[in-house]
XYZ file of C-alpha atoms in Angstrom:
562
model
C -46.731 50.646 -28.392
C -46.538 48.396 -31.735
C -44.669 50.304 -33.706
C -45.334 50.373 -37.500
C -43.478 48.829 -39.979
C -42.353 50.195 -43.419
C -42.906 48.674 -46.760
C -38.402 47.613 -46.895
C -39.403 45.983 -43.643
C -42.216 44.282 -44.658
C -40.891 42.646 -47.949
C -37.323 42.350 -45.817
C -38.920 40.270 -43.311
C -40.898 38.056 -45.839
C -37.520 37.785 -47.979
C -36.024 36.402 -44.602
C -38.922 34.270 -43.808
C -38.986 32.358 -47.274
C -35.505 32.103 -47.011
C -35.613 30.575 -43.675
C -38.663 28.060 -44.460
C -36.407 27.179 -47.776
C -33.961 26.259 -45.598
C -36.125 24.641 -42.367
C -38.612 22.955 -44.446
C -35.892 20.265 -46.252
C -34.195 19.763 -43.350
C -37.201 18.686 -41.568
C -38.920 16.062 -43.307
C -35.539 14.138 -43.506
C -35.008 14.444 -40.022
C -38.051 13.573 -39.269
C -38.448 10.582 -41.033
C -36.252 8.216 -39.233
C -36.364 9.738 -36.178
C -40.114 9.661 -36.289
C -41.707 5.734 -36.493
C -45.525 5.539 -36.337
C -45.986 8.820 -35.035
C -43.872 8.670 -32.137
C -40.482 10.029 -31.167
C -37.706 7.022 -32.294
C -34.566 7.438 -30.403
C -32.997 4.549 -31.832
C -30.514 6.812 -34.534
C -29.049 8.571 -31.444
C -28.108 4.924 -29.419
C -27.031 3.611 -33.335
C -24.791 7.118 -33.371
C -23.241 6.736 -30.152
C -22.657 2.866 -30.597
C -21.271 3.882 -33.897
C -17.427 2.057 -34.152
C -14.337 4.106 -33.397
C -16.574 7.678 -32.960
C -14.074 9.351 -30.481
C -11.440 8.648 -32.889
C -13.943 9.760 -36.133
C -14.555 13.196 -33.840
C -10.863 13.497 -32.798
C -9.653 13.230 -36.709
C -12.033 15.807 -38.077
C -11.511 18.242 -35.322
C -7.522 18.114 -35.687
C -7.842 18.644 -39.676
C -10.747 21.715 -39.167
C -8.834 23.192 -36.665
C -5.404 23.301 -38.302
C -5.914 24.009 -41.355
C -8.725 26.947 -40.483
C -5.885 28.002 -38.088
C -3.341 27.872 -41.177
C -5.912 29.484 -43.059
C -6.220 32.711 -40.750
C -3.148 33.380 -40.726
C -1.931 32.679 -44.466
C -5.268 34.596 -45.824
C -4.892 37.798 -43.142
C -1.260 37.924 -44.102
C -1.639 37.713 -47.546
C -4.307 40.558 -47.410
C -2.426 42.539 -45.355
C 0.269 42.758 -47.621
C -1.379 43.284 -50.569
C -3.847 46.377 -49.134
C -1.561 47.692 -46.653
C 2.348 47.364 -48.550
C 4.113 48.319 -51.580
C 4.786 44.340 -51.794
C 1.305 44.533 -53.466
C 1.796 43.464 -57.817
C -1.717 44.754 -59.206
C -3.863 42.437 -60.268
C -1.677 39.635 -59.609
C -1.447 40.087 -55.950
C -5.186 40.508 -56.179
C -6.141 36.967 -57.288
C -3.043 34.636 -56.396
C -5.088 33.688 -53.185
C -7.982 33.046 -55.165
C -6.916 30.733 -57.972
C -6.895 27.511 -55.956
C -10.521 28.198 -55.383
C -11.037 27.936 -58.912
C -10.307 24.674 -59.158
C -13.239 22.268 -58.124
C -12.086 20.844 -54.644
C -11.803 17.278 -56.144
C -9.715 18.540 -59.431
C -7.477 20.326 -56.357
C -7.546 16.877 -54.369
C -6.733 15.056 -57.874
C -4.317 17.395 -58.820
C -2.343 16.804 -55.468
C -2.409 13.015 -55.374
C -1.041 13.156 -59.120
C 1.908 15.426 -57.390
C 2.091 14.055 -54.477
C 1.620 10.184 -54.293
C 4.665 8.507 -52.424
C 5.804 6.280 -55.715
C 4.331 8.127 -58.953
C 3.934 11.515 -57.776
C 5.143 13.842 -60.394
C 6.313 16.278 -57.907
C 8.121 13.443 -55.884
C 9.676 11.719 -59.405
C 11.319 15.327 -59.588
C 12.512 15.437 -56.143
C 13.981 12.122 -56.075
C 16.438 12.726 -59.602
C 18.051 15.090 -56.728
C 17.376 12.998 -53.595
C 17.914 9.578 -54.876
C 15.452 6.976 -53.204
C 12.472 4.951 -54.770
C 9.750 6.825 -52.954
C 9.011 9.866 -51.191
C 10.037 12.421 -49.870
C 6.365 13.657 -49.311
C 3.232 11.827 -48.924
C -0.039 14.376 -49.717
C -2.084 10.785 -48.042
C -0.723 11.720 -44.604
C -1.477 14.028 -41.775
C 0.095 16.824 -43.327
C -0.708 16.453 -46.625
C -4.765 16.755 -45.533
C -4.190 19.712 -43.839
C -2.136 21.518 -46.184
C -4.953 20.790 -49.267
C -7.607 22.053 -46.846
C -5.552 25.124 -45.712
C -5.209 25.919 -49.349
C -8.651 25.997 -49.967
C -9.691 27.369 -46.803
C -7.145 30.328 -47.729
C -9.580 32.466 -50.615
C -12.504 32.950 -47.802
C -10.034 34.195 -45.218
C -8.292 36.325 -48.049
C -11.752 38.040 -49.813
C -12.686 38.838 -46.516
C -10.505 40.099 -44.612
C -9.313 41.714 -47.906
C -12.913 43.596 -48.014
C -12.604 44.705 -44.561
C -9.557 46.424 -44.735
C -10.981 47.942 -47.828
C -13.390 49.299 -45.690
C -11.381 50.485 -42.782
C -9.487 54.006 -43.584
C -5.747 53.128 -43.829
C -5.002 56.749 -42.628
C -5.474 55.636 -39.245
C -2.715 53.175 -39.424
C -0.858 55.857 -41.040
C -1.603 58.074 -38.371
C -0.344 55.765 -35.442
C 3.287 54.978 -37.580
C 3.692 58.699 -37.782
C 3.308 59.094 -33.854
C 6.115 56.291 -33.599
C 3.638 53.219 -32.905
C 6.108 50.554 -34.522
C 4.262 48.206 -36.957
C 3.146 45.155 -33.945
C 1.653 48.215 -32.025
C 0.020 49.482 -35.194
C -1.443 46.133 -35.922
C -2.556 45.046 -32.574
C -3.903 48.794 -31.881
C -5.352 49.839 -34.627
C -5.770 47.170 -37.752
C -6.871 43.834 -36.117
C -9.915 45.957 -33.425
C -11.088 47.450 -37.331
C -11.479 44.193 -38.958
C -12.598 42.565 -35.993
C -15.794 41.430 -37.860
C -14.016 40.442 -41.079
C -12.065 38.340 -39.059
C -14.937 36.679 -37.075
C -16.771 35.700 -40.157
C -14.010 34.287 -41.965
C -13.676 32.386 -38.473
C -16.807 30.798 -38.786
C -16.689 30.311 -42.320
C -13.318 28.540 -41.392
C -15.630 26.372 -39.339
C -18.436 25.764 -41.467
C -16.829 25.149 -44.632
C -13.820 22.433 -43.262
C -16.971 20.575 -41.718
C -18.375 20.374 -45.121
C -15.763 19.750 -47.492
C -16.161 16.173 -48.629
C -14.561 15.500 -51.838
C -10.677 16.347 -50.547
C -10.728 13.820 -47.765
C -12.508 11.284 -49.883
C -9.718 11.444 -52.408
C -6.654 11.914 -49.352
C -8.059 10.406 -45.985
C -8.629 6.637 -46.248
C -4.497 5.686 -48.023
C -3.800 7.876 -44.913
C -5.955 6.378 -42.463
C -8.157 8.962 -41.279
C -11.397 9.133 -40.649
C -13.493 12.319 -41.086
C -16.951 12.845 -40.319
C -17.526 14.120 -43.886
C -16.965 10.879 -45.961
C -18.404 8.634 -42.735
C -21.465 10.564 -43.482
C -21.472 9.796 -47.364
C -21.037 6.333 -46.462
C -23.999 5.880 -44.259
C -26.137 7.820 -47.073
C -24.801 6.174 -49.691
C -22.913 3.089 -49.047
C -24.762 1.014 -46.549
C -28.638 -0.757 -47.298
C -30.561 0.559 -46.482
C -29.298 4.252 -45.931
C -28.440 5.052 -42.262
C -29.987 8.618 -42.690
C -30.768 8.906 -39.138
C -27.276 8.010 -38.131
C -25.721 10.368 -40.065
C -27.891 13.433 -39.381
C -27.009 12.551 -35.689
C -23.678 12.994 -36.305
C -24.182 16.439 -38.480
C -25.606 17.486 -35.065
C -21.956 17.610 -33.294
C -21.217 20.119 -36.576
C -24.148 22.050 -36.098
C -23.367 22.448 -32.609
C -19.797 23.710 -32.873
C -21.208 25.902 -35.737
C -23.651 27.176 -33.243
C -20.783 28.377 -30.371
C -18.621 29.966 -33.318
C -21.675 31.828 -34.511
C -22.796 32.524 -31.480
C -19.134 34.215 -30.813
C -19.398 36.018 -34.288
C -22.484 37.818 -33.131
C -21.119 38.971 -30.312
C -18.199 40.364 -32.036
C -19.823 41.837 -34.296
C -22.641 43.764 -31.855
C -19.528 44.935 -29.948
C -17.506 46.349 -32.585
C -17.674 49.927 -32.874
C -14.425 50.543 -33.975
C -14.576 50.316 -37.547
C -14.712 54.158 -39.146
C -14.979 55.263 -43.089
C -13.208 57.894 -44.788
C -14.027 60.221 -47.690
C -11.656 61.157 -50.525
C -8.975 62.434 -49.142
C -8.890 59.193 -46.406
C -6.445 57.403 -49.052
C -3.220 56.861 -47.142
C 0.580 55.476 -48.389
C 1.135 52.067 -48.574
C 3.755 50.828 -45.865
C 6.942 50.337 -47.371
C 8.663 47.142 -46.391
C 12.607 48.088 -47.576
C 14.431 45.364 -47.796
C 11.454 43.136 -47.226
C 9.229 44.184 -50.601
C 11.179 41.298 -52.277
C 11.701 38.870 -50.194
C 7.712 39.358 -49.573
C 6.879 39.467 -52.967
C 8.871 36.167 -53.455
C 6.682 34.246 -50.949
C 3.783 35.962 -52.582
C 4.735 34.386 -56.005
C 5.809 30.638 -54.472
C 2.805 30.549 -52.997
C 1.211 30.857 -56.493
C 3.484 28.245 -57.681
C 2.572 26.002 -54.791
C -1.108 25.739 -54.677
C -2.479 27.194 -58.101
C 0.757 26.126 -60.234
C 1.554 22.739 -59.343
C -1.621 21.075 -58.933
C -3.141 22.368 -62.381
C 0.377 21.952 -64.228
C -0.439 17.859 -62.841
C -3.797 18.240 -64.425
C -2.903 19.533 -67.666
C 0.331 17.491 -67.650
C -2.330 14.130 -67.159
C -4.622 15.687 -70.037
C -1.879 15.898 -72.607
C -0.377 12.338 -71.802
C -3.811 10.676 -71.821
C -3.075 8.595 -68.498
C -1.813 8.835 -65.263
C 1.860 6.533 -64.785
C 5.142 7.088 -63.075
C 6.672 8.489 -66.456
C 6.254 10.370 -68.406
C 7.254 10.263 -72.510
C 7.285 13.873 -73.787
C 7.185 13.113 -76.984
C 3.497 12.117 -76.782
C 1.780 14.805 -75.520
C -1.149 15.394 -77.263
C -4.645 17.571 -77.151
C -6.982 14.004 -78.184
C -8.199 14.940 -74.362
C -9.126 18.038 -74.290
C -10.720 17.743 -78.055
C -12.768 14.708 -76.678
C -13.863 17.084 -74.115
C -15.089 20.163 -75.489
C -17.286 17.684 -78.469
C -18.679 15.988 -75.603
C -22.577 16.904 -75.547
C -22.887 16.330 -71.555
C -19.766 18.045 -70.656
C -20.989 21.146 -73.055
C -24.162 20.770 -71.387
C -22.627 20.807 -67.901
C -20.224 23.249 -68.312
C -22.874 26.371 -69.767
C -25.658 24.852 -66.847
C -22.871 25.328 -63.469
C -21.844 29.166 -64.824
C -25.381 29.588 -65.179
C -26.268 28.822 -62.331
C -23.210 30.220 -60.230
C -24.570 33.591 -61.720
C -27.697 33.462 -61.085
C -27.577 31.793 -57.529
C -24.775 33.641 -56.675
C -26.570 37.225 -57.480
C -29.763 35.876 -55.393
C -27.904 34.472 -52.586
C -25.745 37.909 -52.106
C -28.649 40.418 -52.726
C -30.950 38.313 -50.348
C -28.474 37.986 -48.153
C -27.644 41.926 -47.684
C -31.643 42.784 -47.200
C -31.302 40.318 -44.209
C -28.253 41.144 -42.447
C -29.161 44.585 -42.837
C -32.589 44.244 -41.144
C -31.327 41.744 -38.160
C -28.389 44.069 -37.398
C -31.053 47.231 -37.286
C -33.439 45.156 -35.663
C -31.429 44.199 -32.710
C -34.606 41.672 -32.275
C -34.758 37.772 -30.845
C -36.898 37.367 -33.710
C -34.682 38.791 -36.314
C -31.628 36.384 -34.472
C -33.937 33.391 -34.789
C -34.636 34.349 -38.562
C -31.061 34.403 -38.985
C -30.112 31.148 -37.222
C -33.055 29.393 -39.495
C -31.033 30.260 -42.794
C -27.881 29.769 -41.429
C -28.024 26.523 -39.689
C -29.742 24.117 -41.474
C -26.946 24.244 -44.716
C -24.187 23.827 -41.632
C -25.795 20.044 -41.988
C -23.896 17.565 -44.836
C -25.080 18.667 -48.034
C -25.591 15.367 -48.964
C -28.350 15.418 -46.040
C -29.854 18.762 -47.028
C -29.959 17.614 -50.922
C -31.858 14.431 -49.916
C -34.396 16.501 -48.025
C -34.769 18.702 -51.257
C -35.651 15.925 -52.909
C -37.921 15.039 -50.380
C -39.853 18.127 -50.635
C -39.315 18.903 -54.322
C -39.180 16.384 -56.534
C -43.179 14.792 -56.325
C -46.423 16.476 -56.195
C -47.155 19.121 -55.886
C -43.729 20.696 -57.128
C -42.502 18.203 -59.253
C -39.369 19.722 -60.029
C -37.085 16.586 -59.553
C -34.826 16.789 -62.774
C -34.973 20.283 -63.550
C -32.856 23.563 -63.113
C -35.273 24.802 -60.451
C -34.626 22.815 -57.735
C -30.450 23.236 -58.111
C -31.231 26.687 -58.199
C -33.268 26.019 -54.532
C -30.894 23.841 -53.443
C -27.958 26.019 -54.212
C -29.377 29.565 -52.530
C -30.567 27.739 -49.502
C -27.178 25.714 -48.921
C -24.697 28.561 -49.479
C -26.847 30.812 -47.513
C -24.313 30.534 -44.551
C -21.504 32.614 -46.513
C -23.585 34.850 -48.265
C -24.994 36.175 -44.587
C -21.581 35.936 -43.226
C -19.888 38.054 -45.826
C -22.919 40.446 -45.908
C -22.595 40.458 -42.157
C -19.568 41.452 -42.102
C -20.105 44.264 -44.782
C -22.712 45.550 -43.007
C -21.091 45.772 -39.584
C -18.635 47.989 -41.266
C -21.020 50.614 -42.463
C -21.310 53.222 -39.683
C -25.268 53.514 -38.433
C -24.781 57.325 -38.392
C -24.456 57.562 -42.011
C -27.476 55.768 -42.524
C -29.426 57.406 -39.540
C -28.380 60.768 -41.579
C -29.876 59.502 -44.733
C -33.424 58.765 -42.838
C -33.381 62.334 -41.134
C -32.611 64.009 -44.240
C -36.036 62.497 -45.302
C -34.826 59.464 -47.630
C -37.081 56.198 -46.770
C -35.690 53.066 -45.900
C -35.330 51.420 -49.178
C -34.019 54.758 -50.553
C -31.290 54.806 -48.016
C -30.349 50.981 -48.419
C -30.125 51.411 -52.138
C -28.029 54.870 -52.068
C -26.349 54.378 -49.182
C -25.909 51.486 -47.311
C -25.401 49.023 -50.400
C -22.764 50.868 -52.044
C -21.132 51.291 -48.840
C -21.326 47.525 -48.167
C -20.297 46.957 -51.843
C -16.291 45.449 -51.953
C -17.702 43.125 -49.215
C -20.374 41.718 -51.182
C -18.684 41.425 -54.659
C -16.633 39.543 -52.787
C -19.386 37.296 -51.606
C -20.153 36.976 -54.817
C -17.459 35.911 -56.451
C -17.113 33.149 -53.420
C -20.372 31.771 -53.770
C -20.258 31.812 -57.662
C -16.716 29.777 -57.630
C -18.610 27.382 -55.208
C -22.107 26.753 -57.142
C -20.122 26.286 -60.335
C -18.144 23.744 -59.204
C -20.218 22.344 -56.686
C -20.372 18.703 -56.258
C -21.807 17.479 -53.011
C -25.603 18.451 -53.669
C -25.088 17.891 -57.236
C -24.128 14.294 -56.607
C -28.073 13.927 -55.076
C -29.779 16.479 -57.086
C -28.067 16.281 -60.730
C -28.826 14.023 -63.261
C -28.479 13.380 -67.485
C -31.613 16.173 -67.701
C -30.417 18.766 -65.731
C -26.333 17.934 -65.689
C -23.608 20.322 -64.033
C -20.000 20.212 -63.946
C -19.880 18.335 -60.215
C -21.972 15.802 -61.682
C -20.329 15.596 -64.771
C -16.700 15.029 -62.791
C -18.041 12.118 -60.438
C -19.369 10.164 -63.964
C -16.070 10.869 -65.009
C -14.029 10.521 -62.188
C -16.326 6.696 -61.737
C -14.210 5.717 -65.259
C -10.937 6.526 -64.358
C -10.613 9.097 -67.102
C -8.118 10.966 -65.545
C -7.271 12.808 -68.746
C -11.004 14.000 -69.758
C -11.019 15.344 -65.778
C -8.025 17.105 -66.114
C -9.748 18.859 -68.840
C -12.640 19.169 -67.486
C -11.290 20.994 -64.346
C -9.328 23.104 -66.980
C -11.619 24.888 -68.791
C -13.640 25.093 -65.799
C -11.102 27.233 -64.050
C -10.555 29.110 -67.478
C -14.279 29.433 -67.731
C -14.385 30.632 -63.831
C -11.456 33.288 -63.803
C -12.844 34.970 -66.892
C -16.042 35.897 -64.599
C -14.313 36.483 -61.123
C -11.149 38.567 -62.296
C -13.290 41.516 -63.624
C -15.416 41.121 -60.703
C -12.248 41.368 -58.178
C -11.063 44.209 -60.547
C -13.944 46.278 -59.961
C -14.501 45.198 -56.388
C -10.876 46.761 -56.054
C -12.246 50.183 -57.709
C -15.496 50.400 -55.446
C -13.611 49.720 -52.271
C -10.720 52.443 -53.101
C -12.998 54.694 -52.054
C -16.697 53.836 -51.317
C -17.893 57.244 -50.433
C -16.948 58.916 -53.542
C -19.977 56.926 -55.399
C -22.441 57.609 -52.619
C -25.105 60.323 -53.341
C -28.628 60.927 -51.738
């Protein structure tokens, strides 16, 4: 018996479809094309791919730096949430967005920032370490094996963090409460009781771990090649954009290997998620005492705060430090320090330009991609269906691809007849939704596995309709998760740079664009400013929105009415 759909489902599953085909459509015609010569299958970009020089060596590199630092990031980002929901070490506010402010620097400000500190000879950070140590370089190298791991790790950290964050937001702390009082030590506690109820925040920050250090291009393009790596990110940008003509086919090939360890993590996700029923909610009086460390709260809270100093700190002290000298050199004369930088960049027209076009857009893409992505996971976790998993693969996937790739098939399909939106607003905004799909779904994912179905299934029998019950009840619910979404994706649209680098241009300029014209001239001092204000600009819009994702996931239930 066909059973009969409601109107939520209806406009759900056409959301999902358009979203899918947005994603699909790109993606095609730029595979297709050099795969496909005269009509016929070309296999010729798969032999070029595997007879590519020094591949096992390309595939070796990029899986050590993934996998350590998205190691380093699960455990720095679940600790640092832990302690800040679940301990009196937690500061307010503070504690609340020190794991977050290295995200607000664009990626290639943060890579920037860390080869000004870092450098072997004219680091800042090593000049200081040597009027100690003595020496005439050293003692660290950021263009080394270390040094790439630890700048990914540090912005691999804020996904882990927001999520696991919101999960434990959503779990009822009484539980863990309960199991200390029946003389569970804290290991048992955590291994018993906290880690099976974020079980599903911690699989999607897993795959974005996965998804995300496969993707990031601008930090090994500014660290790997003095340290002679070779990651499949920047190999890719060199085939599209370095070699005549482009090697397209080659380096969608060699996206495949990503999209096929994406595929295995996801795949595991799923199944994490479909078997977690462990996760439970509590009402007002769920609100349970923060562990109190003793003799630890300091020592904690010390970490918490040189960890600030390390990764948020440092690296934008070097950038303001290179603003206010006007040039980058292994001294530094105090007495010089000037603002003729950042006044040169707030009159510039383009950079004025750039800067109010990226927070548009972060705010409006953002606030698509998360309320798009909630109808979705919402439907394919009800549904249960092949189709619904196939829906969700074709929105997911596709981004898990270079964005270099997916921003020449937008392009492709955008920028002629009969669209013709080449140059404009429009097809960033397209561009931006489609590619940062992947983390929308997977924080919405994981918001929604935490929302018990019996609250939901009451809501229905109590004679509220689908879309009543998703807007009363299963949003709010799903709330902290999704503000946190939100504030991830907006941090990552406004300073995007990848797609921008394809889809930008002098009529429709953002801030990623704006950096690389920059960054072309060796103007390190108008790209210290740039990267700035842009943080300035960025924490002025995600603070209030961590703030209040704080208050709604205090208590969820307390806001919930039919």
């Amino acid at each position: 018996m066909i059973r009969r759909l409601t109107p939520f489902q209806v406009a759900g599953t056409l959301l999902a479809l358009a979203l899918g085909a947005l994603a699909v459509y790109p993606l095609a015609l730029v595979v297709a094309r050099p795969f496909v010569t005269g009509g016929r299958l070309d296999l010729a970009p798969i032999r070029d791919t595997l007879a590519q020089a020094g591949l096992g060596t390309l595939l070796w590199h990029t899986a050590v730096v993934v996998g350590g630092s998205g190691l380093a990031a699960m455990v720095i980002g679940s600790a640092l949430a832990w302690a800040n929901e679940r301990t009196d070490a937690r500061m307010g506010l503070l504690t609340d967005v020190v794991p977050l402010v290295p995200f607000l620097l664009p990626p290639i400000a943060g890579a920037i920032g860390w080869s000004l500190l870092g450098s072997e000879r004219s680091g800042y950070l090593n000049q200081l370490l040597r009027l100690g140590l003595g020496g005439t370089q050293g003692p660290i190298d950021v263009h080394s094996w270390y040094g790439l791991i630890f700048v990914y790790t540090i912005y691999q950290v804020p996904y882990v963090f927001m999520i696991v964050s919101a999960g434990l937001r959503n779990t009822d702390a009484a539980m863990e409460e309960q199991s200390r009082v029946s003389g569970a030590g804290p290991l048992r506690t955590l291994r018993r009781i906290s880690l099976p109820a974020v079980r599903p925040s911690l699989g999607a920050a897993g795959l974005l771990m996965v998804w995300t250090g496969f993707g990031l291009f601008s930090i090994p393009a500014i660290l790997a090649p003095q340290a002679g790596l070779d990651i499949l990110s920047v190999r890719v940008v060199q085939l599209l954009s370095f070699t005549y003509p482009p090697e397209t086919g080659v380096a969608v090939s060699l996206n495949l290997v990503v999209m096929l360890v994406v595929t295995l993590v996801w795949y595991a996700q799923t199944r994490l998620l479909r078997s977690t029923r462990t996760a439970g909610l509590g009402g007002r009086g769920a609100r349970a005492r923060p562990l109190r460390l003793g003799r630890w709260r300091g020592p904690v809270r010390g970490l918490i705060v040189a960890y600030l100093a390390l990764t948020s700190v440092l690296p934008l002290g070097a950038l303001v430090l290179v603003s206010l000298t006007g040039f980058w050199s292994g001294t530094v004369d105090w007495t010089r320090l000037n603002l003729d930088a950042v006044v040169r960049t707030l009159t510039d027209t383009a950079t004025q330009e750039a800067l109010v076009n990226s927070l548009l857009l972060g705010v409006v893409c953002a606030t698509i991609g998360v309320l798009a992505a909630a109808v979705v996971s919402v439907l394919v976790r009800r549904s249960g269906r092949a189709t619904g998993m196939l829906v969700d693969a074709a929105i997911k996937f596709p981004p898990t691809l270079s964005h270099l790739v997916i921003a020449v098939g937008f392009v492709l399909a955008f920028s002629g007849a009969p669209f013709h939106l080449g140059g404009t607003l429009w097809i960033l905004v397209l561009a931006y939704v489609s590619l940062h799909m992947p983390q929308a779904t997977t924080a919405s994912d994981a918001a929604a596995g935490q929302v018990a179905p019996e609250l939901t299934d009451a809501s229905r029998i109590s004679g509220a309709g689908q879309a009543r019950t998703f807007r009363r009840i299963t949003l709010p619910l799903m709330a902290p998760g999704l503000l946190a979404g939100w504030a991830l994706l907006f941090v990552t649209i406004a300073g995007d740079i990848s797609a921008s680098a394809i889809l930008a241009g002098t009529d429709n300029e953002v801030v990623g664009f704006r950096i690389l014209e920059v960054f072309a001239n060796g103007d390190y001092a108008m790209l210290g400013a740039i990267s700035v204000l842009l943080t300035l600009a960025t924490s002025l819009v995600v603070l209030p929105v961590t703030w209040y994702a704080r208050r709604r996931g205090a208590s969820p239930l307390s806001r919930t009415q039919l």
